[in-house]
Amino acid sequence: MREGNEPWGGRPRTKLRNLVRLGVDLDLAIKQAVSRKGYWRLSQTPAMRNAMPDKWLEQQGLLSLKQLWCDLAPLRGTA
């Protein structure tokens, strides 16, 4: 088991605690925490969109790939 390498420990209890800390409703957080789906798949769920909206991710210092694409798209084909 790769528990030490998982972002939130990989344990449902840890996932649940972190989701509730981020403001996700308890019922939704439980469904998310016990899911066997991978992190990439779960990132598209309503629980994660509530817990980590784009504005929150921006405040954490992450870049928006969508915004970067929109900024660079007009430059395509000018080479």
JSON list of C-alpha atoms in Angstrom, two decimals:
[
{"chain": "A", "resi": 1, "resn": "MET", "atom": "CA", "xyz": [0.00, 0.00, 0.00]},
{"chain": "A", "resi": 2, "resn": "ARG", "atom": "CA", "xyz": [1.30, 3.47, -0.91]},
{"chain": "A", "resi": 3, "resn": "GLU", "atom": "CA", "xyz": [-0.30, 5.19, 2.05]},
{"chain": "A", "resi": 4, "resn": "GLY", "atom": "CA", "xyz": [2.68, 7.43, 2.77]},
{"chain": "A", "resi": 5, "resn": "ASN", "atom": "CA", "xyz": [2.68, 8.80, -0.79]},
{"chain": "A", "resi": 6, "resn": "GLU", "atom": "CA", "xyz": [-0.99, 9.73, -0.92]},
{"chain": "A", "resi": 7, "resn": "PRO", "atom": "CA", "xyz": [-1.76, 13.45, -0.62]},
{"chain": "A", "resi": 8, "resn": "TRP", "atom": "CA", "xyz": [-4.09, 12.99, 2.35]},
{"chain": "A", "resi": 9, "resn": "GLY", "atom": "CA", "xyz": [-2.75, 9.72, 3.70]},
{"chain": "A", "resi": 10, "resn": "GLY", "atom": "CA", "xyz": [-5.07, 7.56, 1.59]},
{"chain": "A", "resi": 11, "resn": "ARG", "atom": "CA", "xyz": [-7.24, 6.66, 4.58]},
{"chain": "A", "resi": 12, "resn": "PRO", "atom": "CA", "xyz": [-10.97, 7.43, 4.46]},
{"chain": "A", "resi": 13, "resn": "ARG", "atom": "CA", "xyz": [-10.89, 8.92, 7.96]},
{"chain": "A", "resi": 14, "resn": "THR", "atom": "CA", "xyz": [-8.17, 11.37, 6.97]},
{"chain": "A", "resi": 15, "resn": "LYS", "atom": "CA", "xyz": [-9.92, 12.30, 3.71]},
{"chain": "A", "resi": 16, "resn": "LEU", "atom": "CA", "xyz": [-13.17, 12.86, 5.61]},
{"chain": "A", "resi": 17, "resn": "ARG", "atom": "CA", "xyz": [-11.53, 15.08, 8.22]},
{"chain": "A", "resi": 18, "resn": "ASN", "atom": "CA", "xyz": [-9.81, 17.21, 5.58]},
{"chain": "A", "resi": 19, "resn": "LEU", "atom": "CA", "xyz": [-12.94, 17.60, 3.45]},
{"chain": "A", "resi": 20, "resn": "VAL", "atom": "CA", "xyz": [-15.00, 18.68, 6.46]},
{"chain": "A", "resi": 21, "resn": "ARG", "atom": "CA", "xyz": [-12.26, 21.18, 7.37]},
{"chain": "A", "resi": 22, "resn": "LEU", "atom": "CA", "xyz": [-12.59, 22.64, 3.88]},
{"chain": "A", "resi": 23, "resn": "GLY", "atom": "CA", "xyz": [-16.34, 23.15, 4.37]},
{"chain": "A", "resi": 24, "resn": "VAL", "atom": "CA", "xyz": [-17.84, 20.15, 2.56]},
{"chain": "A", "resi": 25, "resn": "ASP", "atom": "CA", "xyz": [-21.18, 18.89, 3.89]},
{"chain": "A", "resi": 26, "resn": "LEU", "atom": "CA", "xyz": [-20.70, 15.79, 6.07]},
{"chain": "A", "resi": 27, "resn": "ASP", "atom": "CA", "xyz": [-22.84, 13.48, 3.90]},
{"chain": "A", "resi": 28, "resn": "LEU", "atom": "CA", "xyz": [-21.04, 14.53, 0.73]},
{"chain": "A", "resi": 29, "resn": "ALA", "atom": "CA", "xyz": [-17.67, 14.26, 2.45]},
{"chain": "A", "resi": 30, "resn": "ILE", "atom": "CA", "xyz": [-18.40, 10.70, 3.61]},
{"chain": "A", "resi": 31, "resn": "LYS", "atom": "CA", "xyz": [-19.34, 9.62, 0.08]},
{"chain": "A", "resi": 32, "resn": "GLN", "atom": "CA", "xyz": [-16.14, 11.15, -1.24]},
{"chain": "A", "resi": 33, "resn": "ALA", "atom": "CA", "xyz": [-13.91, 9.74, 1.50]},
{"chain": "A", "resi": 34, "resn": "VAL", "atom": "CA", "xyz": [-15.02, 6.11, 1.14]},
{"chain": "A", "resi": 35, "resn": "SER", "atom": "CA", "xyz": [-14.99, 6.11, -2.66]},
{"chain": "A", "resi": 36, "resn": "ARG", "atom": "CA", "xyz": [-12.51, 3.74, -4.29]},
{"chain": "A", "resi": 37, "resn": "LYS", "atom": "CA", "xyz": [-12.08, 6.05, -7.27]},
{"chain": "A", "resi": 38, "resn": "GLY", "atom": "CA", "xyz": [-8.70, 7.67, -7.81]},
{"chain": "A", "resi": 39, "resn": "TYR", "atom": "CA", "xyz": [-7.79, 11.24, -6.92]},
{"chain": "A", "resi": 40, "resn": "TRP", "atom": "CA", "xyz": [-7.95, 12.43, -10.52]},
{"chain": "A", "resi": 41, "resn": "ARG", "atom": "CA", "xyz": [-11.46, 11.05, -10.97]},
{"chain": "A", "resi": 42, "resn": "LEU", "atom": "CA", "xyz": [-12.64, 12.41, -7.62]},
{"chain": "A", "resi": 43, "resn": "SER", "atom": "CA", "xyz": [-11.29, 15.85, -8.47]},
{"chain": "A", "resi": 44, "resn": "GLN", "atom": "CA", "xyz": [-14.26, 16.32, -10.81]},
{"chain": "A", "resi": 45, "resn": "THR", "atom": "CA", "xyz": [-16.90, 15.74, -8.10]},
{"chain": "A", "resi": 46, "resn": "PRO", "atom": "CA", "xyz": [-19.15, 18.37, -6.48]},
{"chain": "A", "resi": 47, "resn": "ALA", "atom": "CA", "xyz": [-17.49, 17.81, -3.10]},
{"chain": "A", "resi": 48, "resn": "MET", "atom": "CA", "xyz": [-14.10, 18.83, -4.46]},
{"chain": "A", "resi": 49, "resn": "ARG", "atom": "CA", "xyz": [-15.51, 21.77, -6.40]},
{"chain": "A", "resi": 50, "resn": "ASN", "atom": "CA", "xyz": [-17.07, 23.01, -3.13]},
{"chain": "A", "resi": 51, "resn": "ALA", "atom": "CA", "xyz": [-13.96, 22.31, -1.08]},
{"chain": "A", "resi": 52, "resn": "MET", "atom": "CA", "xyz": [-11.44, 23.76, -3.52]},
{"chain": "A", "resi": 53, "resn": "PRO", "atom": "CA", "xyz": [-12.99, 26.27, -5.92]},
{"chain": "A", "resi": 54, "resn": "ASP", "atom": "CA", "xyz": [-10.82, 28.02, -8.50]},
{"chain": "A", "resi": 55, "resn": "LYS", "atom": "CA", "xyz": [-10.51, 31.12, -6.33]},
{"chain": "A", "resi": 56, "resn": "TRP", "atom": "CA", "xyz": [-9.17, 29.03, -3.41]},
{"chain": "A", "resi": 57, "resn": "LEU", "atom": "CA", "xyz": [-6.65, 27.30, -5.67]},
{"chain": "A", "resi": 58, "resn": "GLU", "atom": "CA", "xyz": [-5.50, 30.70, -6.93]},
{"chain": "A", "resi": 59, "resn": "GLN", "atom": "CA", "xyz": [-5.04, 31.90, -3.34]},
{"chain": "A", "resi": 60, "resn": "GLN", "atom": "CA", "xyz": [-2.85, 28.84, -2.72]},
{"chain": "A", "resi": 61, "resn": "GLY", "atom": "CA", "xyz": [-0.54, 30.05, -5.48]},
{"chain": "A", "resi": 62, "resn": "LEU", "atom": "CA", "xyz": [-1.54, 27.60, -8.22]},
{"chain": "A", "resi": 63, "resn": "LEU", "atom": "CA", "xyz": [-1.75, 28.74, -11.82]},
{"chain": "A", "resi": 64, "resn": "SER", "atom": "CA", "xyz": [-4.89, 28.29, -13.88]},
{"chain": "A", "resi": 65, "resn": "LEU", "atom": "CA", "xyz": [-4.12, 26.25, -16.98]},
{"chain": "A", "resi": 66, "resn": "LYS", "atom": "CA", "xyz": [-7.32, 27.55, -18.56]},
{"chain": "A", "resi": 67, "resn": "GLN", "atom": "CA", "xyz": [-6.25, 31.16, -18.03]},
{"chain": "A", "resi": 68, "resn": "LEU", "atom": "CA", "xyz": [-2.76, 30.46, -19.36]},
{"chain": "A", "resi": 69, "resn": "TRP", "atom": "CA", "xyz": [-4.26, 28.85, -22.46]},
{"chain": "A", "resi": 70, "resn": "CYS", "atom": "CA", "xyz": [-6.58, 31.80, -23.05]},
{"chain": "A", "resi": 71, "resn": "ASP", "atom": "CA", "xyz": [-3.68, 34.23, -22.65]},
{"chain": "A", "resi": 72, "resn": "LEU", "atom": "CA", "xyz": [-1.44, 32.32, -25.07]},
{"chain": "A", "resi": 73, "resn": "ALA", "atom": "CA", "xyz": [-4.05, 31.21, -27.63]},
{"chain": "A", "resi": 74, "resn": "PRO", "atom": "CA", "xyz": [-3.93, 34.45, -29.67]},
{"chain": "A", "resi": 75, "resn": "LEU", "atom": "CA", "xyz": [-0.18, 33.95, -30.10]},
{"chain": "A", "resi": 76, "resn": "ARG", "atom": "CA", "xyz": [-0.64, 30.62, -31.91]},
{"chain": "A", "resi": 77, "resn": "GLY", "atom": "CA", "xyz": [0.06, 30.71, -35.58]},
{"chain": "A", "resi": 78, "resn": "THR", "atom": "CA", "xyz": [2.12, 33.88, -35.47]},
{"chain": "A", "resi": 79, "resn": "ALA", "atom": "CA", "xyz": [5.49, 32.16, -35.71]}
]
